[in-house]
CSV table of C-alpha atoms in Angstrom, one decimal:
chain,number,residue,atom,x,y,z
K,1,UNK,CA,0.0,0.0,0.0
K,2,UNK,CA,2.7,2.5,1.0
K,3,UNK,CA,5.5,2.9,-1.5
K,4,UNK,CA,9.1,3.2,-0.3
K,5,UNK,CA,12.4,2.4,-1.9
K,6,UNK,CA,15.6,1.7,0.0
K,7,UNK,CA,19.2,0.8,-1.1
K,8,UNK,CA,19.7,-2.9,-1.1
K,9,UNK,CA,22.6,-4.0,1.2
K,10,UNK,CA,23.6,-6.8,-1.3
K,11,UNK,CA,23.7,-4.9,-4.6
K,12,UNK,CA,23.7,-1.2,-3.5
K,13,UNK,CA,20.7,-0.5,-5.9
K,14,UNK,CA,17.4,1.0,-5.0
K,15,UNK,CA,14.5,-1.5,-4.5
K,16,UNK,CA,10.9,-1.1,-3.6
K,17,UNK,CA,10.1,-2.4,-0.1
K,18,UNK,CA,6.9,-4.3,0.6
K,19,UNK,CA,6.0,-4.7,4.3
K,20,UNK,CA,2.3,-5.4,5.0
K,21,UNK,CA,2.8,-5.5,8.7
K,22,UNK,CA,4.4,-2.0,8.6
K,23,UNK,CA,1.6,-0.8,6.3
K,24,UNK,CA,-0.9,-1.8,9.0
K,25,UNK,CA,1.1,0.0,11.7
K,26,UNK,CA,1.4,3.2,9.6
K,27,UNK,CA,-2.4,3.2,9.0
K,28,UNK,CA,-3.0,2.9,12.8
K,29,UNK,CA,-0.3,5.6,13.5
K,30,UNK,CA,-2.0,8.0,11.1
K,31,UNK,CA,-5.3,7.7,12.9
K,32,UNK,CA,-3.7,8.2,16.3
K,33,UNK,CA,-1.5,11.1,15.4
K,34,UNK,CA,-4.3,12.9,13.4
K,35,UNK,CA,-6.5,12.6,16.5
K,36,UNK,CA,-3.7,14.1,18.6
K,37,UNK,CA,-3.2,16.9,16.1
K,38,UNK,CA,-6.9,17.8,16.3
K,39,UNK,CA,-6.4,18.3,20.1
K,40,UNK,CA,-3.2,20.4,19.5
K,41,UNK,CA,-5.0,22.7,17.1
K,42,UNK,CA,-7.9,23.1,19.6
K,43,UNK,CA,-5.8,23.6,22.7
K,44,UNK,CA,-2.7,25.4,21.3
K,45,UNK,CA,-3.5,26.5,17.8
K,46,UNK,CA,-0.6,24.3,16.4
K,47,UNK,CA,-1.3,23.5,12.7
K,48,UNK,CA,-4.1,26.0,12.3
K,49,UNK,CA,-2.3,28.0,9.6
K,50,UNK,CA,-1.9,31.1,11.8
K,51,UNK,CA,1.3,32.6,13.2
K,52,UNK,CA,4.9,31.6,12.6
K,53,UNK,CA,7.2,28.9,13.8
K,54,UNK,CA,10.9,28.7,14.6
K,55,UNK,CA,13.4,26.6,16.4
K,56,UNK,CA,16.5,27.2,18.4
K,57,UNK,CA,18.9,24.4,18.5
K,58,UNK,CA,21.1,26.0,21.2
K,59,UNK,CA,18.1,26.3,23.6
K,60,UNK,CA,16.5,23.1,22.3
K,61,UNK,CA,13.0,24.5,21.6
K,62,UNK,CA,10.5,24.4,18.7
K,63,UNK,CA,8.3,27.5,19.0
K,64,UNK,CA,5.0,28.6,17.6
K,65,UNK,CA,4.2,32.4,17.7
K,66,UNK,CA,0.6,33.4,17.3
K,67,UNK,CA,-1.0,36.7,16.3
K,68,UNK,CA,-1.9,38.3,19.7
K,69,UNK,CA,1.4,37.4,21.3
K,70,UNK,CA,0.9,33.8,22.5
K,71,UNK,CA,3.9,31.5,22.2
K,72,UNK,CA,3.8,27.7,22.5
K,73,UNK,CA,7.1,25.8,22.9
K,74,UNK,CA,8.0,22.2,22.9
K,75,UNK,CA,11.4,20.5,23.3
K,76,UNK,CA,13.2,20.3,19.9
K,77,UNK,CA,13.0,16.7,18.6
K,78,UNK,CA,13.8,16.0,15.0
K,79,UNK,CA,12.3,13.0,13.2
K,80,UNK,CA,13.6,13.5,9.7
K,81,UNK,CA,13.7,15.6,6.6
K,82,UNK,CA,12.4,15.4,3.1
K,83,UNK,CA,14.3,16.7,0.1
K,84,UNK,CA,11.8,17.5,-2.7
K,85,UNK,CA,14.0,17.3,-5.8
K,86,UNK,CA,15.0,13.7,-5.1
K,87,UNK,CA,11.9,12.7,-3.1
K,88,UNK,CA,14.3,11.6,-0.4
K,89,UNK,CA,13.4,11.1,3.3
K,90,UNK,CA,16.4,11.1,5.7
K,91,UNK,CA,15.9,9.9,9.2
K,92,UNK,CA,17.2,12.2,11.9
K,93,UNK,CA,19.0,9.2,13.6
K,94,UNK,CA,21.4,9.1,10.6
K,95,UNK,CA,22.0,12.9,10.1
K,96,UNK,CA,25.5,13.7,11.3
K,97,UNK,CA,24.6,17.5,11.4
K,98,UNK,CA,22.0,17.0,14.2
K,99,UNK,CA,22.6,16.8,17.9
K,100,UNK,CA,21.9,13.2,18.9
K,101,UNK,CA,20.2,14.5,22.0
K,102,UNK,CA,17.5,15.9,19.6
K,103,UNK,CA,16.9,12.7,17.6
K,104,UNK,CA,15.6,10.4,20.2
K,105,UNK,CA,12.2,9.8,18.6
K,106,UNK,CA,13.8,8.9,15.3
K,107,UNK,CA,16.4,6.7,17.1
K,108,UNK,CA,13.6,4.8,18.9
K,109,UNK,CA,11.9,4.2,15.6
K,110,UNK,CA,15.2,2.8,14.2
K,111,UNK,CA,15.3,0.5,17.3
K,112,UNK,CA,11.8,-0.7,16.6
K,113,UNK,CA,12.7,-1.3,13.0
K,114,UNK,CA,15.6,-3.4,14.0
K,115,UNK,CA,13.6,-5.4,16.5
K,116,UNK,CA,10.9,-6.1,14.0
K,117,UNK,CA,12.9,-6.3,10.8
K,118,UNK,CA,11.3,-3.2,9.1
K,119,UNK,CA,13.9,-2.2,6.6
K,120,UNK,CA,12.3,1.2,5.9
K,121,UNK,CA,12.9,2.3,9.5
K,122,UNK,CA,16.6,1.3,9.4
K,123,UNK,CA,17.5,2.6,5.9
K,124,UNK,CA,19.1,5.9,5.0
K,125,UNK,CA,17.8,7.4,2.7
K,126,UNK,CA,14.3,6.3,2.0
K,127,UNK,CA,12.9,7.4,-1.4
K,128,UNK,CA,9.2,8.3,-1.2
K,129,UNK,CA,6.5,10.9,-1.8
K,130,UNK,CA,5.9,13.7,0.6
K,131,UNK,CA,2.7,11.9,1.7
K,132,UNK,CA,4.7,8.9,2.6
K,133,UNK,CA,7.3,10.9,4.4
K,134,UNK,CA,4.4,12.2,6.5
K,135,UNK,CA,3.4,8.6,7.1
K,136,UNK,CA,6.9,7.7,8.3
K,137,UNK,CA,7.0,10.7,10.6
K,138,UNK,CA,3.5,9.8,12.1
K,139,UNK,CA,4.6,6.2,12.6
K,140,UNK,CA,7.7,7.4,14.5
K,141,UNK,CA,5.6,9.7,16.6
K,142,UNK,CA,3.1,7.1,17.4
K,143,UNK,CA,5.7,4.5,18.3
K,144,UNK,CA,7.1,6.9,20.9
K,145,UNK,CA,3.8,8.3,22.1
K,146,UNK,CA,4.4,11.9,21.2
K,147,UNK,CA,1.7,14.6,21.3
K,148,UNK,CA,1.9,15.4,17.6
K,149,UNK,CA,4.0,15.9,14.5
K,150,UNK,CA,4.9,19.2,12.9
K,151,UNK,CA,6.5,19.8,9.5
K,152,UNK,CA,7.5,22.9,7.7
K,153,UNK,CA,9.7,24.0,4.7
K,154,UNK,CA,13.0,25.3,5.9
K,155,UNK,CA,13.9,26.4,2.3
K,156,UNK,CA,12.5,25.9,-1.2
K,157,UNK,CA,13.3,22.2,-1.3
K,158,UNK,CA,13.8,20.9,2.2
K,159,UNK,CA,11.2,20.1,4.8
K,160,UNK,CA,11.8,19.1,8.4
K,161,UNK,CA,9.6,16.9,10.5
K,162,UNK,CA,9.6,17.4,14.3
K,163,UNK,CA,7.9,15.6,17.2
K,164,UNK,CA,5.8,17.7,19.5
K,165,UNK,CA,6.5,16.1,22.9
K,166,UNK,CA,5.5,18.5,25.6
K,167,UNK,CA,3.8,21.6,24.4
K,168,UNK,CA,3.4,24.5,26.9
K,169,UNK,CA,2.4,28.1,26.7
K,170,UNK,CA,5.4,30.3,27.4
K,171,UNK,CA,4.9,32.4,30.5
K,172,UNK,CA,5.8,35.9,29.6
K,173,UNK,CA,7.6,37.9,32.3
């Protein structure tokens, strides 16, 4: 059902991956995360199309700034990135440019893939559509029981996926 390609360890060529068990888990994860995102939109406004977002790696926060002055923050937790020109999803666990303290959700997804022989969760890169990159991010989030998933373009071609783990309104002083 979901279409992914990974590099074969034996021949170093891209191959389509079929994994019916993983497909079922992705379907379940999408329902779960979509329900959580409905609550985040209601309670915090995250994903409602208003305001701006930003992240600060040094402080370790993903922030959402809303018109009216409200700011919601959550610990910075990368899941992965999607590069549009190549339709390539990179798991955060394998990105040497990211602080490993901020890739725990992706790393736990890798561990789950290893324990259950799900090649897509252990491969770098994974070639897929943007829709399927969303599916992978939602699966990672659901496996680790996060509160939601957020994604945004960071330039014309690159999109990041983050886990929302503990959203809180910032108390202004």
